[in-house]
PDB file of C-alpha atoms in Angstrom:
ATOM      1  CA  MET A   1     127.045 141.525 106.874  1.00  0.00           C
ATOM      2  CA  LYS A   2     123.846 141.220 109.376  1.00  0.00           C
ATOM      3  CA  ASN A   3     123.588 138.163 110.481  1.00  0.00           C
ATOM      4  CA  LEU A   4     121.991 135.114 107.859  1.00  0.00           C
ATOM      5  CA  ARG A   5     118.820 135.428 110.748  1.00  0.00           C
ATOM      6  CA  GLU A   6     117.500 138.238 110.419  1.00  0.00           C
ATOM      7  CA  THR A   7     118.773 138.567 106.503  1.00  0.00           C
ATOM      8  CA  ILE A   8     116.378 135.547 106.230  1.00  0.00           C
ATOM      9  CA  THR A   9     112.864 136.952 105.788  1.00  0.00           C
ATOM     10  CA  ARG A  10     109.970 135.333 107.343  1.00  0.00           C
ATOM     11  CA  VAL A  11     107.300 133.874 104.452  1.00  0.00           C
ATOM     12  CA  PRO A  12     104.174 132.803 105.337  1.00  0.00           C
ATOM     13  CA  ILE A  13     102.531 130.552 105.287  1.00  0.00           C
ATOM     14  CA  VAL A  14      99.262 130.275 104.059  1.00  0.00           C
ATOM     15  CA  PRO A  15      97.261 127.449 104.056  1.00  0.00           C
ATOM     16  CA  PRO A  16      95.881 126.201 100.777  1.00  0.00           C
ATOM     17  CA  LYS A  17      92.086 126.754 100.777  1.00  0.00           C
ATOM     18  CA  SER A  18      92.845 130.739 101.440  1.00  0.00           C
ATOM     19  CA  ASN A  19      91.152 132.233  98.510  1.00  0.00           C
ATOM     20  CA  ARG A  20      93.138 133.197  95.452  1.00  0.00           C
ATOM     21  CA  GLU A  21      93.738 136.795  95.560  1.00  0.00           C
ATOM     22  CA  GLU A  22      94.948 137.051  99.963  1.00  0.00           C
ATOM     23  CA  ARG A  23      97.355 134.256  98.895  1.00  0.00           C
ATOM     24  CA  LYS A  24      97.977 136.382  95.729  1.00  0.00           C
ATOM     25  CA  GLU A  25      99.065 139.113  97.980  1.00  0.00           C
ATOM     26  CA  LEU A  26     100.985 137.285 100.370  1.00  0.00           C
ATOM     27  CA  LEU A  27     103.320 135.630  98.167  1.00  0.00           C
ATOM     28  CA  GLN A  28     103.247 139.663  96.573  1.00  0.00           C
ATOM     29  CA  GLU A  29     104.716 141.008 100.507  1.00  0.00           C
ATOM     30  CA  SER A  30     107.286 138.439 100.638  1.00  0.00           C
ATOM     31  CA  ILE A  31     108.802 139.550  96.770  1.00  0.00           C
ATOM     32  CA  ASP A  32     108.691 142.533  98.221  1.00  0.00           C
ATOM     33  CA  LYS A  33     110.587 141.547 101.315  1.00  0.00           C
ATOM     34  CA  TYR A  34     113.354 139.773  99.204  1.00  0.00           C
ATOM     35  CA  LEU A  35     113.719 142.221  97.646  1.00  0.00           C
ATOM     36  CA  GLY A  36     114.318 145.133 100.028  1.00  0.00           C
ATOM     37  CA  ALA A  37     116.889 142.550 101.994  1.00  0.00           C
ATOM     38  CA  ILE A  38     118.841 142.051  98.243  1.00  0.00           C
ATOM     39  CA  GLU A  39     119.074 145.408  97.987  1.00  0.00           C
ATOM     40  CA  THR A  40     120.026 145.835 101.303  1.00  0.00           C
ATOM     41  CA  GLN A  41     122.758 143.896 101.115  1.00  0.00           C
ATOM     42  CA  ILE A  42     123.706 144.997  97.230  1.00  0.00           C
ATOM     43  CA  GLY A  43     123.954 148.576  98.803  1.00  0.00           C
ATOM     44  CA  ASP A  44     126.488 147.762 101.561  1.00  0.00           C
ATOM     45  CA  LEU A  45     128.177 145.745  99.204  1.00  0.00           C
ATOM     46  CA  LYS A  46     129.143 148.079  97.204  1.00  0.00           C
ATOM     47  CA  LYS A  47     129.887 150.860  99.687  1.00  0.00           C
ATOM     48  CA  VAL A  48     132.887 147.971 100.245  1.00  0.00           C
ATOM     49  CA  GLY A  49     133.828 147.619  96.946  1.00  0.00           C
ATOM     50  CA  LYS A  50     134.080 152.671  96.971  1.00  0.00           C
ATOM     51  CA  ASN A  51     135.843 152.184  99.625  1.00  0.00           C
ATOM     52  CA  ALA A  52     138.450 149.513  98.627  1.00  0.00           C
ATOM     53  CA  LEU A  53     138.227 151.059  95.335  1.00  0.00           C
ATOM     54  CA  VAL A  54     139.403 154.463  96.440  1.00  0.00           C
ATOM     55  CA  ILE A  55     141.917 153.299  98.962  1.00  0.00           C
ATOM     56  CA  GLY A  56     143.800 151.664  95.812  1.00  0.00           C
ATOM     57  CA  GLY A  57     143.925 154.335  93.566  1.00  0.00           C
ATOM     58  CA  ILE A  58     145.312 156.804  96.306  1.00  0.00           C
ATOM     59  CA  ILE A  59     147.899 153.908  96.888  1.00  0.00           C
ATOM     60  CA  VAL A  60     148.527 152.873  93.089  1.00  0.00           C
ATOM     61  CA  ALA A  61     148.879 157.306  92.439  1.00  0.00           C
ATOM     62  CA  VAL A  62     151.971 157.059  95.583  1.00  0.00           C
ATOM     63  CA  TYR A  63     153.554 154.287  94.472  1.00  0.00           C
ATOM     64  CA  ALA A  64     153.707 156.386  90.364  1.00  0.00           C
ATOM     65  CA  ILE A  65     153.844 159.703  92.281  1.00  0.00           C
ATOM     66  CA  THR A  66     157.045 158.020  94.357  1.00  0.00           C
ATOM     67  CA  GLU A  67     158.227 156.552  91.291  1.00  0.00           C
ATOM     68  CA  LEU A  68     158.169 158.958  88.757  1.00  0.00           C
ATOM     69  CA  LEU A  69     159.804 162.307  92.111  1.00  0.00           C
ATOM     70  CA  LEU A  70     162.393 160.270  94.290  1.00  0.00           C
ATOM     71  CA  PRO A  71     165.931 159.192  92.489  1.00  0.00           C
ATOM     72  CA  GLU A  72     166.544 155.524  91.122  1.00  0.00           C
ATOM     73  CA  GLY A  73     168.614 153.480  93.546  1.00  0.00           C
ATOM     74  CA  LYS A  74     171.979 152.759  93.077  1.00  0.00           C
ATOM     75  CA  GLU A  75     172.144 149.566  91.166  1.00  0.00           C
ATOM     76  CA  GLU A  76     173.015 146.670  93.527  1.00  0.00           C
ATOM     77  CA  MET A  77     176.185 145.122  93.314  1.00  0.00           C
ATOM     78  CA  GLN A  78     177.433 141.945  91.843  1.00  0.00           C
ATOM     79  CA  GLU A  79     178.896 139.302  94.829  1.00  0.00           C
ATOM     80  CA  ASN A  80     181.661 139.086  92.644  1.00  0.00           C
ATOM     81  CA  GLU A  81     182.650 142.512  93.165  1.00  0.00           C
ATOM     82  CA  PRO A  82     185.135 142.673  96.493  1.00  0.00           C
ATOM     83  CA  LEU A  83     183.446 144.904  99.174  1.00  0.00           C
ATOM     84  CA  SER A  84     185.991 148.133  98.233  1.00  0.00           C
ATOM     85  CA  ILE A  85     185.785 151.048 101.432  1.00  0.00           C
ATOM     86  CA  ALA A  86     185.896 154.462  99.346  1.00  0.00           C
ATOM     87  CA  GLU A  87     185.407 158.281 100.623  1.00  0.00           C
ATOM     88  CA  PRO A  88     181.588 158.850 100.331  1.00  0.00           C
ATOM     89  CA  GLU A  89     181.111 161.176  97.250  1.00  0.00           C
ATOM     90  CA  PRO A  90     179.518 163.994  97.699  1.00  0.00           C
ATOM     91  CA  GLU A  91     176.275 164.154  96.605  1.00  0.00           C
ATOM     92  CA  LYS A  92     175.333 166.149  93.051  1.00  0.00           C
ATOM     93  CA  VAL A  93     172.351 168.637  92.161  1.00  0.00           C
ATOM     94  CA  LYS A  94     170.221 167.247  89.668  1.00  0.00           C
ATOM     95  CA  GLU A  95     168.985 170.724  86.946  1.00  0.00           C
ATOM     96  CA  GLY A  96     165.482 171.343  88.787  1.00  0.00           C
ATOM     97  CA  ASP A  97     166.667 169.621  91.992  1.00  0.00           C
ATOM     98  CA  SER A  98     166.239 171.939  94.736  1.00  0.00           C
ATOM     99  CA  LEU A  99     165.775 172.094  98.355  1.00  0.00           C
ATOM    100  CA  LEU A 100     162.082 173.517  97.841  1.00  0.00           C
ATOM    101  CA  TRP A 101     161.395 170.989  95.510  1.00  0.00           C
ATOM    102  CA  GLY A 102     162.751 168.081  97.874  1.00  0.00           C
ATOM    103  CA  ALA A 103     160.560 169.527 100.377  1.00  0.00           C
ATOM    104  CA  LEU A 104     157.232 169.657  98.115  1.00  0.00           C
ATOM    105  CA  LYS A 105     157.825 165.518  97.126  1.00  0.00           C
ATOM    106  CA  GLY A 106     158.423 164.997 101.131  1.00  0.00           C
ATOM    107  CA  ALA A 107     154.802 166.731 101.458  1.00  0.00           C
ATOM    108  CA  ALA A 108     153.083 165.603  98.493  1.00  0.00           C
ATOM    109  CA  THR A 109     153.777 162.307  99.946  1.00  0.00           C
ATOM    110  CA  SER A 110     153.622 162.643 103.373  1.00  0.00           C
ATOM    111  CA  VAL A 111     150.036 163.825 102.269  1.00  0.00           C
ATOM    112  CA  LEU A 112     149.051 161.226 100.242  1.00  0.00           C
ATOM    113  CA  LEU A 113     149.868 158.278 102.560  1.00  0.00           C
ATOM    114  CA  ALA A 114     147.720 160.144 105.764  1.00  0.00           C
ATOM    115  CA  VAL A 115     144.822 160.289 103.638  1.00  0.00           C
ATOM    116  CA  ALA A 116     145.497 156.412 102.299  1.00  0.00           C
ATOM    117  CA  LYS A 117     145.963 156.134 106.364  1.00  0.00           C
ATOM    118  CA  GLU A 118     142.584 157.451 107.214  1.00  0.00           C
ATOM    119  CA  LYS A 119     141.151 155.332 104.214  1.00  0.00           C
ATOM    120  CA  LEU A 120     141.494 151.987 105.801  1.00  0.00           C
ATOM    121  CA  LEU A 121     141.124 153.054 108.571  1.00  0.00           C
ATOM    122  CA  GLU A 122     137.901 153.674 107.609  1.00  0.00           C
ATOM    123  CA  LEU A 123     137.086 150.720 105.932  1.00  0.00           C
ATOM    124  CA  ILE A 124     138.383 148.553 109.312  1.00  0.00           C
ATOM    125  CA  ASP A 125     136.341 150.311 111.854  1.00  0.00           C
ATOM    126  CA  HIS A 126     133.595 149.773 109.224  1.00  0.00           C
ATOM    127  CA  LEU A 127     134.457 146.545 108.303  1.00  0.00           C
ATOM    128  CA  THR A 128     134.516 145.289 112.574  1.00  0.00           C
ATOM    129  CA  THR A 129     131.192 147.287 113.119  1.00  0.00           C
ATOM    130  CA  LYS A 130     128.898 145.512 110.686  1.00  0.00           C
ATOM    131  CA  ASP A 131     131.223 142.153 111.888  1.00  0.00           C
ATOM    132  CA  ALA A 132     129.972 143.180 115.619  1.00  0.00           C
ATOM    133  CA  GLU A 133     126.553 144.366 114.870  1.00  0.00           C
ATOM    134  CA  ALA A 134     125.984 140.744 113.595  1.00  0.00           C
ATOM    135  CA  THR A 135     127.261 138.481 115.955  1.00  0.00           C
ATOM    136  CA  SER A 136     125.339 140.098 118.445  1.00  0.00           C
TER     137      SER A 136
END
């Protein structure tokens, strides 16, 4: 956001002896300046909010897709069970799971994560640029 000094609009001091119409015009100008500053700040907040919603939506979509497509993990062992060393069983191929399907799932996850990463980097860059402008 902008520096506080930049956002404060200077209101001209009107001597009480001036005529009513001049004072009314000066006050209307100051109202217009304040409205412009407020609209600018609201526009900036809308952009940041929109970016945050897009990033959040992408993250939720990636999570949902990975939960639906990836196989569930093995159940955790209970603490009371003794550890047994057994030879690993060969992986069983489920119906519908193929090498192509696995590759598609991996590619979709990679693409969605890359898009989310780019959006996050854009948001961070935007926020740091705004912060740098505010401090200078």
